[in-house]
Tab-separated table of C-alpha atoms in Angstrom:
chain	number	residue	atom	x	y	z
A	1	MET	CA	152.385	26.553	97.056
A	2	ALA	CA	150.382	23.744	95.443
A	3	ASN	CA	147.569	21.897	97.159
A	4	VAL	CA	148.305	18.187	96.935
A	5	VAL	CA	146.020	15.231	96.221
A	6	VAL	CA	147.230	11.808	97.344
A	7	VAL	CA	145.682	8.801	95.606
A	8	GLY	CA	146.498	5.122	95.358
A	9	ALA	CA	147.633	4.145	91.873
A	10	GLN	CA	147.178	0.374	92.258
A	11	TRP	CA	144.466	-1.702	94.018
A	12	GLY	CA	144.711	0.146	97.324
A	13	ASP	CA	146.831	-0.690	100.388
A	14	GLU	CA	149.784	1.139	98.805
A	15	GLY	CA	150.844	2.891	102.010
A	16	LYS	CA	148.912	6.147	101.589
A	17	GLY	CA	148.517	6.569	105.349
A	18	LYS	CA	152.208	7.004	106.034
A	19	ILE	CA	152.732	9.284	103.037
A	20	VAL	CA	149.761	11.482	103.941
A	21	ASP	CA	150.982	11.650	107.525
A	22	TRP	CA	154.477	12.573	106.330
A	23	LEU	CA	153.133	15.268	103.986
A	24	SER	CA	150.733	16.606	106.605
A	25	GLU	CA	153.711	18.193	108.370
A	26	ARG	CA	153.749	20.599	105.409
A	27	ALA	CA	149.970	21.144	105.269
A	28	GLU	CA	147.503	22.929	107.500
A	29	VAL	CA	144.358	21.106	106.333
A	30	ILE	CA	143.934	17.393	105.499
A	31	VAL	CA	140.777	16.345	103.647
A	32	ARG	CA	139.330	12.869	103.134
A	33	PHE	CA	137.175	13.076	99.999
A	34	GLN	CA	135.686	9.641	99.169
A	35	GLY	CA	135.111	6.084	100.379
A	36	GLY	CA	133.946	4.867	103.744
A	37	HIS	CA	135.217	2.814	106.650
A	38	ASN	CA	136.092	-0.001	104.252
A	39	ALA	CA	139.417	1.762	103.723
A	40	GLY	CA	142.203	1.594	106.265
A	41	HIS	CA	145.486	3.318	107.018
A	42	THR	CA	148.116	2.122	109.454
A	43	LEU	CA	150.472	4.779	110.821
A	44	VAL	CA	153.588	3.977	112.847
A	45	ILE	CA	154.879	7.032	114.696
A	46	ASP	CA	157.688	6.729	117.230
A	47	GLY	CA	156.830	3.059	117.670
A	48	GLN	CA	153.124	3.786	118.282
A	49	THR	CA	150.676	2.211	115.800
A	50	TYR	CA	147.482	4.011	114.835
A	51	LYS	CA	144.798	2.332	112.730
A	52	LEU	CA	142.484	4.695	110.884
A	53	SER	CA	139.469	4.001	108.689
A	54	LEU	CA	137.407	7.177	108.433
A	55	LEU	CA	139.517	9.876	110.011
A	56	PRO	CA	142.100	11.622	107.828
A	57	SER	CA	145.672	10.638	108.595
A	58	GLY	CA	146.461	14.188	109.678
A	59	ILE	CA	144.344	13.739	112.804
A	60	VAL	CA	147.391	12.446	114.690
A	61	ARG	CA	149.264	15.723	114.109
A	62	PRO	CA	148.535	18.595	116.535
A	63	GLY	CA	147.554	21.910	115.008
A	64	ARG	CA	146.047	20.476	111.821
A	65	LEU	CA	142.447	20.660	110.682
A	66	SER	CA	141.080	17.310	109.534
A	67	VAL	CA	138.087	17.295	107.215
A	68	ILE	CA	135.689	14.566	106.047
A	69	GLY	CA	134.147	15.714	102.787
A	70	ASN	CA	130.766	15.132	101.210
A	71	GLY	CA	132.181	12.463	98.870
A	72	VAL	CA	132.611	10.111	101.851
A	73	VAL	CA	129.846	7.826	103.105
A	74	LEU	CA	129.914	8.009	106.890
A	75	ASP	CA	129.021	5.316	109.407
A	76	PRO	CA	128.436	7.462	112.529
A	77	TRP	CA	128.864	4.548	114.921
A	78	ALA	CA	132.158	3.501	113.310
A	79	LEU	CA	133.294	7.131	113.499
A	80	ILE	CA	132.574	7.372	117.226
A	81	ASP	CA	134.365	4.067	117.866
A	82	GLU	CA	137.406	5.318	115.960
A	83	ILE	CA	137.439	8.646	117.785
A	84	ASP	CA	137.179	6.907	121.162
A	85	ARG	CA	139.990	4.524	120.232
A	86	LEU	CA	142.301	7.367	119.207
A	87	ARG	CA	141.486	9.371	122.305
A	88	ALA	CA	142.464	6.341	124.374
A	89	GLN	CA	145.844	6.484	122.598
A	90	GLY	CA	146.287	10.122	123.570
A	91	VAL	CA	145.155	11.762	120.319
A	92	ALA	CA	142.990	14.848	120.737
A	93	VAL	CA	139.863	14.769	118.540
A	94	GLY	CA	137.244	17.505	118.785
A	95	PRO	CA	135.266	20.043	116.717
A	96	ASP	CA	138.318	22.329	116.749
A	97	ASN	CA	140.392	19.879	114.689
A	98	LEU	CA	137.761	17.753	112.904
A	99	VAL	CA	134.976	18.981	110.625
A	100	ILE	CA	132.523	16.756	108.734
A	101	ALA	CA	130.514	17.950	105.747
A	102	GLU	CA	126.875	18.506	106.734
A	103	ASN	CA	125.788	16.925	103.442
A	104	VAL	CA	127.730	13.698	103.934
A	105	PRO	CA	125.443	10.645	103.445
A	106	LEU	CA	125.225	8.196	106.338
A	107	ILE	CA	125.859	4.456	106.317
A	108	LEU	CA	123.140	2.782	108.380
A	109	PRO	CA	122.881	-0.759	109.760
A	110	VAL	CA	120.448	-1.577	106.934
A	111	HIS	CA	123.221	-0.908	104.415
A	112	GLY	CA	125.585	-3.405	105.987
A	113	GLU	CA	122.842	-6.008	106.244
A	114	LEU	CA	121.959	-5.564	102.572
A	115	ASP	CA	125.608	-5.648	101.534
A	116	ARG	CA	126.263	-8.936	103.334
A	117	ALA	CA	123.013	-10.545	102.185
A	118	ARG	CA	123.748	-9.749	98.552
A	119	GLU	CA	127.284	-11.070	98.753
A	120	ALA	CA	126.106	-14.284	100.389
A	121	ALA	CA	123.441	-14.772	97.734
A	122	ASN	CA	125.813	-14.049	94.852
A	123	VAL	CA	127.618	-17.396	95.031
A	124	THR	CA	128.670	-17.512	91.363
A	125	ALA	CA	130.548	-14.199	91.133
A	126	ARG	CA	131.283	-12.553	94.453
A	127	ILE	CA	132.670	-9.031	94.310
A	128	GLY	CA	134.660	-9.385	97.528
A	129	THR	CA	133.148	-6.428	99.383
A	130	THR	CA	133.965	-5.742	103.020
A	131	GLY	CA	130.259	-6.071	103.874
A	132	ARG	CA	130.230	-2.688	105.605
A	133	GLY	CA	127.452	-1.133	103.560
A	134	ILE	CA	129.508	1.216	101.418
A	135	GLY	CA	127.941	0.201	98.086
A	136	PRO	CA	124.315	0.330	99.264
A	137	ALA	CA	124.963	3.718	100.922
A	138	TYR	CA	126.258	5.161	97.658
A	139	GLU	CA	123.237	3.656	95.868
A	140	ASP	CA	120.912	5.500	98.227
A	141	LYS	CA	122.870	8.703	97.693
A	142	VAL	CA	122.408	8.680	93.919
A	143	GLY	CA	118.867	7.330	94.384
A	144	ARG	CA	118.074	10.504	96.390
A	145	ARG	CA	116.891	8.632	99.436
A	146	ALA	CA	119.976	8.920	101.695
A	147	ILE	CA	119.891	10.258	105.222
A	148	ARG	CA	122.557	12.928	105.514
A	149	LEU	CA	124.349	14.228	108.573
A	150	ALA	CA	122.362	17.491	108.674
A	151	ASP	CA	119.098	15.508	108.755
A	152	LEU	CA	119.909	14.315	112.277
A	153	ALA	CA	119.375	17.872	113.521
A	154	ASP	CA	115.848	18.112	112.097
A	155	PRO	CA	113.300	15.575	113.466
A	156	ALA	CA	110.687	16.345	110.801
A	157	THR	CA	113.138	15.866	107.939
A	158	LEU	CA	114.473	12.693	109.516
A	159	GLU	CA	110.957	11.218	109.597
A	160	THR	CA	110.469	11.953	105.892
A	161	ARG	CA	113.865	10.570	104.969
A	162	LEU	CA	113.230	7.357	106.918
A	163	ASP	CA	109.898	6.828	105.161
A	164	ARG	CA	111.459	7.170	101.710
A	165	LEU	CA	114.487	5.035	102.597
A	166	LEU	CA	112.554	2.154	104.140
A	167	THR	CA	110.003	1.984	101.332
A	168	HIS	CA	112.909	1.070	99.098
A	169	HIS	CA	114.825	-1.152	101.507
A	170	ASP	CA	111.891	-3.203	102.735
A	171	ALA	CA	111.086	-4.149	99.132
A	172	LEU	CA	114.711	-5.230	98.591
A	173	ARG	CA	114.760	-7.175	101.839
A	174	ARG	CA	111.648	-9.137	100.924
A	175	GLY	CA	113.387	-10.319	97.772
A	176	LEU	CA	116.371	-11.499	99.828
A	177	GLY	CA	114.261	-13.189	102.491
A	178	LEU	CA	115.054	-10.602	105.181
A	179	ALA	CA	112.601	-9.202	107.694
A	180	PRO	CA	111.442	-5.580	107.310
A	181	VAL	CA	113.584	-2.920	108.963
A	182	ASP	CA	112.658	-2.095	112.551
A	183	ARG	CA	111.912	1.563	111.908
A	184	ALA	CA	111.542	2.541	115.567
A	185	ALA	CA	114.873	0.941	116.503
A	186	LEU	CA	116.681	2.607	113.596
A	187	LYS	CA	115.228	6.004	114.451
A	188	ALA	CA	116.163	5.570	118.109
A	189	ALA	CA	119.720	4.616	117.174
A	190	LEU	CA	120.058	7.714	114.988
A	191	GLU	CA	118.654	9.969	117.698
A	192	ALA	CA	121.103	8.466	120.194
A	193	VAL	CA	124.182	8.952	118.013
A	194	ALA	CA	123.199	12.429	116.779
A	195	PRO	CA	124.559	14.384	119.794
A	196	ARG	CA	127.940	12.729	119.359
A	197	VAL	CA	128.397	13.470	115.660
A	198	LEU	CA	126.496	16.713	115.031
A	199	PRO	CA	129.092	18.883	116.853
A	200	PHE	CA	131.531	18.015	114.044
A	201	ALA	CA	129.131	19.044	111.232
A	202	GLY	CA	129.934	22.127	109.190
A	203	PRO	CA	129.897	23.723	105.719
A	204	VAL	CA	133.100	22.108	104.513
A	205	TRP	CA	133.008	23.839	101.119
A	206	LYS	CA	132.945	27.242	102.839
A	207	ILE	CA	135.597	26.383	105.412
A	208	LEU	CA	137.964	25.144	102.698
A	209	ALA	CA	137.348	28.271	100.601
A	210	GLU	CA	138.215	30.460	103.576
A	211	ARG	CA	141.356	28.446	104.331
A	212	ARG	CA	142.444	28.697	100.686
A	213	ARG	CA	141.998	32.469	100.690
A	214	ALA	CA	144.108	32.619	103.854
A	215	GLY	CA	146.908	30.787	102.043
A	216	ALA	CA	146.622	27.452	103.874
A	217	ARG	CA	148.114	24.396	102.189
A	218	ILE	CA	145.555	21.647	101.752
A	219	LEU	CA	146.265	17.951	101.458
A	220	PHE	CA	143.511	15.822	99.919
A	221	GLU	CA	143.548	12.167	100.940
A	222	GLY	CA	141.930	9.443	98.846
A	223	ALA	CA	140.968	5.924	99.875
A	224	GLN	CA	141.356	2.598	98.041
A	225	GLY	CA	143.198	2.819	94.698
A	226	ALA	CA	142.747	3.813	91.061
A	227	LEU	CA	142.204	0.212	89.954
A	228	LEU	CA	139.172	0.089	92.277
A	229	ASP	CA	137.616	3.193	90.702
A	230	ILE	CA	133.964	2.641	89.771
A	231	ASP	CA	134.645	3.856	86.200
A	232	PHE	CA	138.285	3.025	85.476
A	233	GLY	CA	138.906	0.072	87.790
A	234	THR	CA	138.634	-3.658	87.105
A	235	TYR	CA	134.825	-3.531	87.078
A	236	PRO	CA	132.793	-5.082	88.674
A	237	TYR	CA	135.515	-5.917	91.232
A	238	VAL	CA	135.749	-2.301	92.322
A	239	THR	CA	134.564	0.029	95.056
A	240	SER	CA	131.442	2.189	94.725
A	241	SER	CA	133.050	5.609	94.335
A	242	ASN	CA	135.489	7.426	92.096
A	243	THR	CA	138.954	7.083	93.583
A	244	MET	CA	140.797	9.378	91.138
A	245	ALA	CA	142.222	12.810	91.952
A	246	GLY	CA	139.321	14.595	90.255
A	247	MET	CA	137.052	13.337	93.025
A	248	ALA	CA	138.955	15.559	95.476
A	249	ALA	CA	137.179	18.573	93.972
A	250	THR	CA	133.630	17.212	93.913
A	251	GLY	CA	134.079	15.210	97.117
A	252	SER	CA	134.959	18.253	99.206
A	253	GLY	CA	133.329	21.227	97.485
A	254	VAL	CA	136.411	22.917	96.073
A	255	GLY	CA	136.749	23.639	92.374
A	256	PRO	CA	139.198	21.714	90.162
A	257	GLY	CA	141.473	24.740	90.227
A	258	ALA	CA	142.254	23.932	93.857
A	259	ILE	CA	144.161	20.829	92.813
A	260	GLY	CA	147.856	21.308	92.179
A	261	PHE	CA	150.159	18.318	92.551
A	262	VAL	CA	148.716	14.795	92.246
A	263	LEU	CA	150.820	12.213	94.082
A	264	GLY	CA	150.142	8.599	93.120
A	265	ILE	CA	151.177	6.035	95.736
A	266	VAL	CA	152.500	2.700	94.460
A	267	LYS	CA	154.141	-0.252	96.143
A	268	ALA	CA	157.439	-1.538	94.770
A	269	TYR	CA	155.440	-4.674	93.975
A	270	THR	CA	151.669	-5.219	93.557
A	271	THR	CA	148.919	-6.411	95.900
A	272	ARG	CA	145.160	-6.629	95.896
A	273	VAL	CA	142.496	-7.831	98.337
A	274	GLY	CA	139.427	-9.768	97.298
A	275	GLU	CA	138.291	-11.008	93.923
A	276	GLY	CA	139.143	-9.817	90.429
A	277	PRO	CA	141.908	-9.977	87.809
A	278	PHE	CA	145.548	-9.718	88.830
A	279	PRO	CA	147.902	-10.337	85.868
A	280	THR	CA	151.182	-10.427	87.852
A	281	GLU	CA	149.923	-12.429	90.837
A	282	LEU	CA	152.419	-14.851	92.359
A	283	THR	CA	151.211	-17.980	94.111
A	284	ASP	CA	154.710	-19.423	94.550
A	285	ALA	CA	157.363	-19.007	97.252
A	286	VAL	CA	158.176	-15.480	96.077
A	287	GLY	CA	154.536	-14.406	96.468
A	288	ILE	CA	154.439	-15.913	99.959
A	289	ARG	CA	157.695	-14.145	100.833
A	290	LEU	CA	156.352	-10.759	99.686
A	291	GLY	CA	153.221	-11.263	101.763
A	292	GLU	CA	155.154	-12.222	104.879
A	293	ARG	CA	157.828	-9.526	104.624
A	294	GLY	CA	155.297	-6.877	103.671
A	295	ARG	CA	152.822	-7.943	106.377
A	296	GLU	CA	150.151	-8.004	103.733
A	297	PHE	CA	146.935	-8.166	105.705
A	298	GLY	CA	144.107	-5.643	105.333
A	299	THR	CA	144.003	-2.913	107.998
A	300	VAL	CA	140.200	-3.034	108.138
A	301	THR	CA	139.315	-6.636	107.307
A	302	GLY	CA	142.473	-8.540	108.233
A	303	ARG	CA	142.155	-10.388	104.929
A	304	LYS	CA	145.341	-11.705	103.373
A	305	ARG	CA	146.420	-9.720	100.341
A	306	ARG	CA	147.353	-11.334	97.049
A	307	CYS	CA	150.909	-10.408	96.002
A	308	GLY	CA	152.714	-10.131	92.678
A	309	TRP	CA	155.414	-8.372	90.676
A	310	PHE	CA	155.262	-4.645	89.939
A	311	ASP	CA	152.931	-3.977	87.000
A	312	ALA	CA	154.266	-0.933	85.156
A	313	ALA	CA	151.615	-1.233	82.445
A	314	LEU	CA	148.821	-0.852	84.990
A	315	VAL	CA	150.493	2.004	86.852
A	316	ARG	CA	151.198	3.784	83.563
A	317	GLN	CA	147.494	3.493	82.830
A	318	THR	CA	146.384	4.814	86.231
A	319	CYS	CA	148.866	7.691	86.122
A	320	THR	CA	147.283	8.755	82.834
A	321	THR	CA	143.630	8.436	83.881
A	322	GLY	CA	144.356	9.947	87.293
A	323	GLY	CA	146.483	12.866	86.124
A	324	VAL	CA	149.347	11.842	88.408
A	325	THR	CA	152.182	14.378	88.627
A	326	GLY	CA	154.626	12.236	90.583
A	327	ILE	CA	154.675	8.893	92.355
A	328	ALA	CA	155.630	7.819	95.853
A	329	LEU	CA	157.189	4.356	95.844
A	330	THR	CA	156.569	2.461	99.079
A	331	LYS	CA	157.805	-0.775	100.664
A	332	LEU	CA	161.030	-0.869	98.667
A	333	ASP	CA	162.617	-2.711	101.603
A	334	VAL	CA	160.282	-5.706	101.125
A	335	LEU	CA	162.266	-6.590	97.979
A	336	ASP	CA	165.586	-6.787	99.865
A	337	GLY	CA	167.385	-10.094	99.355
A	338	LEU	CA	165.758	-11.161	96.086
A	339	GLU	CA	168.365	-11.979	93.445
A	340	ARG	CA	166.206	-11.165	90.426
A	341	LEU	CA	163.114	-8.984	90.102
A	342	ARG	CA	160.488	-8.830	87.403
A	343	ILE	CA	158.536	-5.850	86.094
A	344	CYS	CA	155.487	-6.239	83.870
A	345	THR	CA	155.798	-3.947	80.842
A	346	GLY	CA	152.678	-4.998	78.912
A	347	TYR	CA	150.505	-8.014	78.067
A	348	ARG	CA	149.905	-10.670	75.483
A	349	LEU	CA	146.300	-11.202	74.518
A	350	ASP	CA	145.368	-13.921	72.048
A	351	GLY	CA	148.807	-13.849	70.466
A	352	ARG	CA	149.237	-10.081	70.169
A	353	GLU	CA	150.980	-7.564	72.417
A	354	ILE	CA	149.016	-4.758	74.094
A	355	ASP	CA	150.209	-1.965	76.380
A	356	HIS	CA	147.178	-1.643	78.673
A	357	LEU	CA	144.651	-3.775	80.527
A	358	PRO	CA	141.461	-4.067	78.436
A	359	VAL	CA	138.073	-3.084	79.875
A	360	ALA	CA	136.167	-6.311	79.177
A	361	SER	CA	136.338	-8.825	82.034
A	362	ALA	CA	136.678	-11.775	79.645
A	363	LEU	CA	139.723	-10.162	78.026
A	364	GLN	CA	141.259	-9.216	81.377
A	365	ALA	CA	141.093	-12.868	82.400
A	366	ARG	CA	143.042	-13.926	79.295
A	367	VAL	CA	145.991	-11.528	79.378
A	368	ASP	CA	149.474	-12.817	80.105
A	369	PRO	CA	152.071	-10.401	81.504
A	370	ILE	CA	155.195	-9.539	79.516
A	371	TYR	CA	158.092	-9.338	81.934
A	372	GLU	CA	161.395	-7.550	81.994
A	373	GLU	CA	163.890	-9.035	84.452
A	374	VAL	CA	166.210	-6.802	86.465
A	375	GLU	CA	168.910	-7.311	89.046
A	376	GLY	CA	167.932	-7.464	92.711
A	377	TRP	CA	170.041	-6.491	95.718
A	378	GLN	CA	171.236	-8.247	98.843
A	379	GLU	CA	171.859	-5.188	101.004
A	380	SER	CA	169.175	-3.722	103.255
A	381	THR	CA	167.238	-0.648	102.179
A	382	ALA	CA	165.180	-0.551	105.381
A	383	GLY	CA	165.291	2.869	107.005
A	384	ALA	CA	167.184	4.590	104.175
A	385	ARG	CA	166.598	8.340	104.062
A	386	SER	CA	168.752	9.360	101.092
A	387	TRP	CA	169.736	8.020	97.659
A	388	ALA	CA	173.270	7.498	98.953
A	389	GLU	CA	171.993	4.918	101.448
A	390	LEU	CA	170.385	2.762	98.746
A	391	PRO	CA	172.199	-0.065	96.932
A	392	ALA	CA	172.979	0.758	93.299
A	393	ALA	CA	170.634	-1.996	92.072
A	394	ALA	CA	167.785	-0.522	94.133
A	395	VAL	CA	168.339	2.906	92.583
A	396	LYS	CA	168.330	1.318	89.117
A	397	TYR	CA	165.064	-0.448	89.934
A	398	VAL	CA	163.427	2.837	90.955
A	399	ARG	CA	164.729	4.624	87.870
A	400	ARG	CA	163.498	1.833	85.592
A	401	ILE	CA	160.031	2.098	87.130
A	402	GLU	CA	160.079	5.828	86.368
A	403	GLU	CA	160.932	5.133	82.739
A	404	LEU	CA	158.301	2.447	82.256
A	405	VAL	CA	155.534	4.338	84.046
A	406	GLY	CA	156.381	7.664	82.421
A	407	CYS	CA	156.074	9.550	85.689
A	408	PRO	CA	158.847	10.779	88.018
A	409	VAL	CA	159.348	9.429	91.530
A	410	ALA	CA	158.788	12.149	94.114
A	411	LEU	CA	159.153	10.077	97.306
A	412	VAL	CA	160.538	6.684	98.298
A	413	SER	CA	159.423	4.976	101.522
A	414	THR	CA	161.733	2.415	103.099
A	415	SER	CA	159.812	1.406	106.251
A	416	PRO	CA	156.488	2.099	107.997
A	417	GLU	CA	158.170	4.729	110.197
A	418	ARG	CA	157.320	8.342	109.401
A	419	GLU	CA	160.887	9.574	108.915
A	420	ASP	CA	162.175	6.668	106.816
A	421	THR	CA	161.399	8.519	103.613
A	422	ILE	CA	163.555	9.771	100.749
A	423	LEU	CA	162.318	13.100	99.391
A	424	VAL	CA	163.121	13.543	95.714
A	425	ARG	CA	160.617	16.284	94.883
A	426	ASP	CA	158.497	18.213	97.370
A	427	PRO	CA	154.880	18.153	96.086
A	428	PHE	CA	154.056	21.334	98.021
A	429	ALA	CA	156.877	23.266	96.348
A	430	ASP	CA	155.289	23.146	92.885
């Protein structure tokens, strides 16, 4: 049985939450391996809606172990709020079904303040961050001045870490016109939250190794999408971590040999939140229709998502850089009723055709999509659970995406509900 990594293969918001939840029925362990509470998953299970930001999607399934790996940056206060919210909905969350890596770096209030101050000051070229401190927290991690979860259990270490952290942050804050950090208040806040989060701390790398030896199937859950990857995304309009499948190994403490099947999640069209290039963006009635039918608002921020046609050139690129084995196509039902559909197959740049999005921002801004037009369908695909229930034109659309992307479709999702899924190839069977 293969361990499976689930990653977004567009700009995030592809519907990973539902797919991870659906796959978690076949897994014993679900691991979140990067990102922070800037990511969001919405699960709809038997009419009940669950909104998750930090917790792995498997947390709503009894009998599963959910894990937050060291590649995540963790806001302990956001975590406690999310746990309390889920408990109020009847979901059991405790140290028996949730483990957090002891070496996970923490997001502190100073990170959010710095994030928002920078974005406000950067009036000429905003990145479009969520302002939740994810970027500054990752900066402190690589700058070797982060406070990690294990530090909360050691008062002497915490004092040292605070000294090093605030020496850096107070200098930054002076440059932005902010007051120095209230060290005593920050320390008190950390001491207050420590008893609530430390019971979840554990050696994730060791626990996962033991589960692997016992034959457990592990599902690794990414956040955001490949086009927001710090290296391969549309830089600088990206997140602050690697969002590719390879991060599952380093972000949880398992070796690369633990990764079997890589499932790339893609919408049947394209969306992105915030700033940055978007070659197939639609600002006309069709774009508005996609946004309305797809309920395209961010789970975390509530921001309206930009919508456009499916970009096969971009997904082909992310499937290559991400090592995607198969794709899960979501929100096929949003395209119901459109007479004609377009698929981007490549770009024109300064009079010549290219088959990938260039790295340079100036070139990205100048590309024009090359479209192939295909037949739409008038019948409903909502709730379909087999190929036989799909209109012929919808099947052709899926098959054409496979051809253009160069990667087989493993799953098709036809509504937010857990069971409205067409299984073509079981990732865990490989």
